[in-house]
Short mmCIF file of C-alpha atoms in Angstrom, two decimals:
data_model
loop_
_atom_site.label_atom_id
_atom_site.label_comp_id
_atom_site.label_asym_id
_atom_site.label_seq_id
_atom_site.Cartn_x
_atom_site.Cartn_y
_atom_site.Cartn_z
CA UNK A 1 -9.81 -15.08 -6.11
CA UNK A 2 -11.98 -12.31 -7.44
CA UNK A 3 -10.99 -9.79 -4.86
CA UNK A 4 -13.47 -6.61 -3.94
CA UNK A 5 -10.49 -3.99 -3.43
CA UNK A 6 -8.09 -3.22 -0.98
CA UNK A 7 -9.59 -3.72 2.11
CA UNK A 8 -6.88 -1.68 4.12
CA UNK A 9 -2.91 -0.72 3.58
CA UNK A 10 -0.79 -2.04 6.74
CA UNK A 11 2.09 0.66 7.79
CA UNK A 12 4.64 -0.52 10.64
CA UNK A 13 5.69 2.59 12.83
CA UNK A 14 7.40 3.33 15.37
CA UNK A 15 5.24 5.47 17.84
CA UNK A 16 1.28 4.85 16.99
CA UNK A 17 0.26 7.97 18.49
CA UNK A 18 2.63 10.63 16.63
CA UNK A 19 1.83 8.46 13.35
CA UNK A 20 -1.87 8.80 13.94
CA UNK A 21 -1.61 12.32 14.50
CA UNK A 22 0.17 12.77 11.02
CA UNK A 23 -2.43 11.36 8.86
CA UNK A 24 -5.24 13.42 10.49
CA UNK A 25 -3.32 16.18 9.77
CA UNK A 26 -2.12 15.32 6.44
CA UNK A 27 -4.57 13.45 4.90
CA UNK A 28 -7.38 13.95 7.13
CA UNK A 29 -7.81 10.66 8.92
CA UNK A 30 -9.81 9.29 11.23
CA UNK A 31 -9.84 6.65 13.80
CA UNK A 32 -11.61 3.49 13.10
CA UNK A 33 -10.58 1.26 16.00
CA UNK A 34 -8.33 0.65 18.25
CA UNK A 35 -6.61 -2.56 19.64
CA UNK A 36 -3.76 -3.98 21.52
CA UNK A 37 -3.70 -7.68 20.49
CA UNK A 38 -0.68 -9.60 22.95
CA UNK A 39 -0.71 -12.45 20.89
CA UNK A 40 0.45 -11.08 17.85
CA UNK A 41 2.03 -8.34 19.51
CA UNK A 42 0.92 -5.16 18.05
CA UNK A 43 -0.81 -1.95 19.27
CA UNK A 44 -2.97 -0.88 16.32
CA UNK A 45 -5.41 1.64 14.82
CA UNK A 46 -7.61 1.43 11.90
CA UNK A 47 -7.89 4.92 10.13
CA UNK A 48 -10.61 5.89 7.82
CA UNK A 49 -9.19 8.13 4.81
CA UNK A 50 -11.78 9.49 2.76
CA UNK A 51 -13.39 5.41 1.38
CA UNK A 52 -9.82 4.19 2.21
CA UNK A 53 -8.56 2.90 4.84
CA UNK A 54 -5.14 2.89 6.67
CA UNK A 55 -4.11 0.35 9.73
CA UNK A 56 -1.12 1.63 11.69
CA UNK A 57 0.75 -1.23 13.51
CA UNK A 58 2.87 -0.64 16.94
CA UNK A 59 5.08 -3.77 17.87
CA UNK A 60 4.94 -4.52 21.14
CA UNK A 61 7.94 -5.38 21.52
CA UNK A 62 11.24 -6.16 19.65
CA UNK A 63 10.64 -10.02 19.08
CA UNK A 64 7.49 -9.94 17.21
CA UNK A 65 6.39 -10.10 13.35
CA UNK A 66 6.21 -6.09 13.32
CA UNK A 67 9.41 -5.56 15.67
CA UNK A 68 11.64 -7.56 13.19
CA UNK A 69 10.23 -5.74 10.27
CA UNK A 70 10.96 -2.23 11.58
CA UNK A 71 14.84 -3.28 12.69
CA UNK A 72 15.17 -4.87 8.96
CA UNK A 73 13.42 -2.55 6.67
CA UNK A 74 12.28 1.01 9.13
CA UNK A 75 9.00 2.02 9.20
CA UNK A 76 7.16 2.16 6.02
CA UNK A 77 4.26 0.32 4.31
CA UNK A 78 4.28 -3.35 5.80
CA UNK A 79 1.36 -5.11 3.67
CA UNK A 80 -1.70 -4.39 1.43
CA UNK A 81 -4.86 -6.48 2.48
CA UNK A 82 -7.47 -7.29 -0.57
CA UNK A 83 -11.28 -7.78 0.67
CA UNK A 84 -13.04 -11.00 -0.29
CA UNK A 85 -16.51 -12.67 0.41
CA UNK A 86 -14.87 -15.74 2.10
CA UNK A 87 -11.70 -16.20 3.24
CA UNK A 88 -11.51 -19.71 3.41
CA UNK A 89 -12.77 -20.42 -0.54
CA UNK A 90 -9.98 -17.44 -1.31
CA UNK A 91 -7.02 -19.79 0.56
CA UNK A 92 -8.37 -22.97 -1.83
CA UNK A 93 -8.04 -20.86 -4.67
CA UNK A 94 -4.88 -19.01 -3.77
CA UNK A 95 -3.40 -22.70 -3.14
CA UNK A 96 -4.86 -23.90 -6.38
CA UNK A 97 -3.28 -20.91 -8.11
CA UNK A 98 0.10 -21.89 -7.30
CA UNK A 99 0.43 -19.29 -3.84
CA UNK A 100 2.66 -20.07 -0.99
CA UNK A 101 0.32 -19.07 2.50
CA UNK A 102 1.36 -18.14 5.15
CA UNK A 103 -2.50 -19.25 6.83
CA UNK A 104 -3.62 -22.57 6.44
CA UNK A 105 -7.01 -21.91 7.39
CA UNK A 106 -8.71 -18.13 8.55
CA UNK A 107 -7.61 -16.57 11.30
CA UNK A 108 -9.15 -14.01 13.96
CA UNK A 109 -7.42 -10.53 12.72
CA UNK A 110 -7.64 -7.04 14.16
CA UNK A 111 -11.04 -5.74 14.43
CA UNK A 112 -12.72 -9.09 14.44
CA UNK A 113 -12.22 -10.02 10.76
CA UNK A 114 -11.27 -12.96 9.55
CA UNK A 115 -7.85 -12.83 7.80
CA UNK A 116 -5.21 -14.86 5.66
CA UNK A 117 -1.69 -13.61 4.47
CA UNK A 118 -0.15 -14.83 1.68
CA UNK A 119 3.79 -15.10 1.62
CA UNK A 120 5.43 -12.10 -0.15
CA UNK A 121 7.30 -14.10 -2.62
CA UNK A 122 4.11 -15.35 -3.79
CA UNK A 123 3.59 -11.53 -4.89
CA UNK A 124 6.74 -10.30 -6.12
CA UNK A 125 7.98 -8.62 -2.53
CA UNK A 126 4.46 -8.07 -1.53
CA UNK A 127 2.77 -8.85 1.69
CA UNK A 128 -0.46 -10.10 1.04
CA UNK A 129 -3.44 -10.63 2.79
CA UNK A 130 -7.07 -11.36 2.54
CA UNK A 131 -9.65 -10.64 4.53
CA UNK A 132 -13.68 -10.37 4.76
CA UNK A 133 -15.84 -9.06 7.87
CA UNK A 134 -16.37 -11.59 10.17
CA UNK K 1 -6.03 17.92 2.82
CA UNK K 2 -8.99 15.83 3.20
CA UNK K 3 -8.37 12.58 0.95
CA UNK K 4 -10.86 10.90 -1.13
CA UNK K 5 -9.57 7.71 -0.03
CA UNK K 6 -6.57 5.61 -2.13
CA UNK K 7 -6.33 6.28 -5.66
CA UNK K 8 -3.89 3.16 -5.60
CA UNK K 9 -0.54 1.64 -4.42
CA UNK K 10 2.37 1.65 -6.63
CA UNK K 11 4.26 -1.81 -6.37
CA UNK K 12 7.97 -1.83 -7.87
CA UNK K 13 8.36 -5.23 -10.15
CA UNK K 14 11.56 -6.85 -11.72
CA UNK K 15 9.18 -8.52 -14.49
CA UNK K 16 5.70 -6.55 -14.89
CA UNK K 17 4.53 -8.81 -17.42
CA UNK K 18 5.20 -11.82 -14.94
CA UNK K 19 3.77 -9.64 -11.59
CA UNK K 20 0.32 -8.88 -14.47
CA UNK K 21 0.34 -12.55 -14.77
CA UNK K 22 0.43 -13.09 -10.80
CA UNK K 23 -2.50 -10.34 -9.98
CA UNK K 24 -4.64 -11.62 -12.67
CA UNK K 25 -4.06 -15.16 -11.30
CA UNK K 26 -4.26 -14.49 -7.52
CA UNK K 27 -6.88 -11.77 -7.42
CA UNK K 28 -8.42 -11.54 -10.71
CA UNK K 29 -6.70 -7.63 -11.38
CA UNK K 30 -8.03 -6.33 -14.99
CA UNK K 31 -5.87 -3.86 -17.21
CA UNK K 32 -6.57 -0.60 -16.73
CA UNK K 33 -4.06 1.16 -18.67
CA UNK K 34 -0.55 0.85 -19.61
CA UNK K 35 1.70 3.21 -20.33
CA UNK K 36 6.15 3.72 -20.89
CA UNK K 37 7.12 6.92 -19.36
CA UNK K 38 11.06 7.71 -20.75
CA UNK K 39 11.18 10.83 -18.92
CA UNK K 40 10.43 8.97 -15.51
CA UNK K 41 11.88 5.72 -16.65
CA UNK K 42 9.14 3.04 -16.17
CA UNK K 43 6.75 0.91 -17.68
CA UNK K 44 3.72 1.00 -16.15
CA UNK K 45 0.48 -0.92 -15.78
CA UNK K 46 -2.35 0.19 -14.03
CA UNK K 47 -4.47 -2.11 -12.68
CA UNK K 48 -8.39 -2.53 -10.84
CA UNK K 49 -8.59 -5.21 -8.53
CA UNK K 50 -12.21 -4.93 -7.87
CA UNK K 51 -12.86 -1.29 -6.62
CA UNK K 52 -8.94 -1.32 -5.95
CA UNK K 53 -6.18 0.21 -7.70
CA UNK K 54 -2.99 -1.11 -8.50
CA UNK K 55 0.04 0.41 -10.67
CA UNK K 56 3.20 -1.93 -11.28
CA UNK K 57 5.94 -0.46 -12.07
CA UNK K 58 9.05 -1.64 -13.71
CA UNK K 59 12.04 0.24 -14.31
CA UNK K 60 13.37 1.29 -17.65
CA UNK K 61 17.06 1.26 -16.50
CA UNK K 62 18.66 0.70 -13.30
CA UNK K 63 19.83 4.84 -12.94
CA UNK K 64 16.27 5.49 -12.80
CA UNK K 65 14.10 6.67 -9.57
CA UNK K 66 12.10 2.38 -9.78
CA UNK K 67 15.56 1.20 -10.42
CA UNK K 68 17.18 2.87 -7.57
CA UNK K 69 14.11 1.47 -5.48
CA UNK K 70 14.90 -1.83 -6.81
CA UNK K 71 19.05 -1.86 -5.64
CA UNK K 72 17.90 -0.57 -2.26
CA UNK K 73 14.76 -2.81 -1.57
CA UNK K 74 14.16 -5.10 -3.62
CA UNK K 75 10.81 -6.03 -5.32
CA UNK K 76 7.40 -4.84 -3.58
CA UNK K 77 5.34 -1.40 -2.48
CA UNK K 78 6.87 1.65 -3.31
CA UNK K 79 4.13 4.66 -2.58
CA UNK K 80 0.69 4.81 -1.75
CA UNK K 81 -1.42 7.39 -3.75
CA UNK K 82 -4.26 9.48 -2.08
CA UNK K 83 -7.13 10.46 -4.01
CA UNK K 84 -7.41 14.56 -3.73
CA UNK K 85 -9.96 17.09 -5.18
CA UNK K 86 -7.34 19.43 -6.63
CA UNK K 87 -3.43 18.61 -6.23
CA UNK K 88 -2.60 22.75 -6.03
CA UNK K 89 -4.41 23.16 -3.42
CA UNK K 90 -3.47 19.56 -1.91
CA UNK K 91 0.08 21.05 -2.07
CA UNK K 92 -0.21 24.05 -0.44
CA UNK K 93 -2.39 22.28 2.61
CA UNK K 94 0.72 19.97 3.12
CA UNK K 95 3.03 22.87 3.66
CA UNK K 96 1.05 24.78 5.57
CA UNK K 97 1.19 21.36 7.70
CA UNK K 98 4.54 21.19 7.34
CA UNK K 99 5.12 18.45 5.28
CA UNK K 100 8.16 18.14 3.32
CA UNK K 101 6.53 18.00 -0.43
CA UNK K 102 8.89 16.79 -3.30
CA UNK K 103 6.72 18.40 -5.94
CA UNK K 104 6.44 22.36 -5.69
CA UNK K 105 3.71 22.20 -8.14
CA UNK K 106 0.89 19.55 -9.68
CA UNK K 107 2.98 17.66 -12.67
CA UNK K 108 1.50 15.35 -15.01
CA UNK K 109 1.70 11.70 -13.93
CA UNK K 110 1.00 8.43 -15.79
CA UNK K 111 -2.32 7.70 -17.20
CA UNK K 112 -3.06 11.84 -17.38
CA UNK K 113 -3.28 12.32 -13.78
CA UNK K 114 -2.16 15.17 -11.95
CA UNK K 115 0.02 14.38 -9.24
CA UNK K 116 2.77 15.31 -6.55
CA UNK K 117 4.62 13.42 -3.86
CA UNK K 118 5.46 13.47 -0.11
CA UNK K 119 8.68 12.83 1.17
CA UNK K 120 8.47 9.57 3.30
CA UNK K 121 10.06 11.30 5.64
CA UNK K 122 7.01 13.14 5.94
CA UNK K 123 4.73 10.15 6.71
CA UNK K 124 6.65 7.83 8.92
CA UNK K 125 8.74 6.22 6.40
CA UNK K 126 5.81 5.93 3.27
CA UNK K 127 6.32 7.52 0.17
CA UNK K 128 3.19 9.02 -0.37
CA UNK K 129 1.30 10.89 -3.29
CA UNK K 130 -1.40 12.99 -3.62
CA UNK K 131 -3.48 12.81 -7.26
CA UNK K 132 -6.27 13.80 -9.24
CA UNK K 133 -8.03 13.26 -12.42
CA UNK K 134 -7.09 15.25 -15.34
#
């Protein structure tokens, strides 16, 4: 996949509001969007940062992806997601090219884009996804 | 400090010619520059991935700051960098904020950048870097 640059950085936290309120104040952040999605149990909010761009992720609960991260590893940088035109042709390429993914076909992501992760050993340790607007 | 937006995210690799080999494959990453750093004990590559920026990292030795990571973690993101206008004055907005800097002043990073660094502590868990050019 020719990808078009990192689309967003993923951070699991613990408390979404006293995260958010550290990178406006650090780095000067703004909110994005905002979502609570039950299904994949996560509160979230996508932060602008200068051209970059930050999502903050809330578990829901203990029992979901983001809960069992944050007992395993604490809170900390949880995956980076690349941009591409289509995320479909990117998972027949990433298969091609020898990746194990997580996604078999696009998903509906945060924010209403379509999305694909591919499985960390795949990357060296790395959480990866892909993703392109709508 | 009001960031730019992300210079790039530093990955910690076991192999970096092997993790090269895997960005170039999965999302077409180009060379950017590559550099061994003896005093801070890594071998580095720095990478664009499209408008993205990634820098892999591999220790020199295991009593090393990417070693240590490596123990502790394993393989995968170690900081996120934040593009700045001037790292001086980045500094000195950070403590007035009351983050917990590691750097007290700007010191030259890889690829002639200027650079300093945020305890995670500071930011939820992410160790995180503030950088500009020359």
């Amino acid at each position: 996949v020719q990808a078009s640059g990192i689309h967003h950085l993923g951070v699991a936290v613990e408390d979404l509001e006293e995260a958010l309120a550290t990178y406006e104040r650090l780095f000067g952040a703004e909110v994005e969007h905002r979502a609570t999605v039950d299904g994949q149990g996560v509160r979230a909010v996508s932060l602008r940062i200068g051209e970059g761009r930050v999502e903050l992720l809330e578990p829901l609960g203990e029992d979901t992806p983001v809960g069992r991260f944050l007992a395993k590893r604490g809170p900390g940088m949880h995956h980076v997601a690349y941009g591409v035109a289509d995320v479909r042709a990117a998972l027949a390429e990433l298969t091609d090219a020898g990746a194990d993914v997580i996604d078999e076909a696009p998903r509906e992501g945060l924010f209403g884009l379509q999305v694909a992760f591919v499985h960390p050993d795949s990357v060296h340790g790395v959480l990866s996804e892909v993703v392109s607007a709508g």
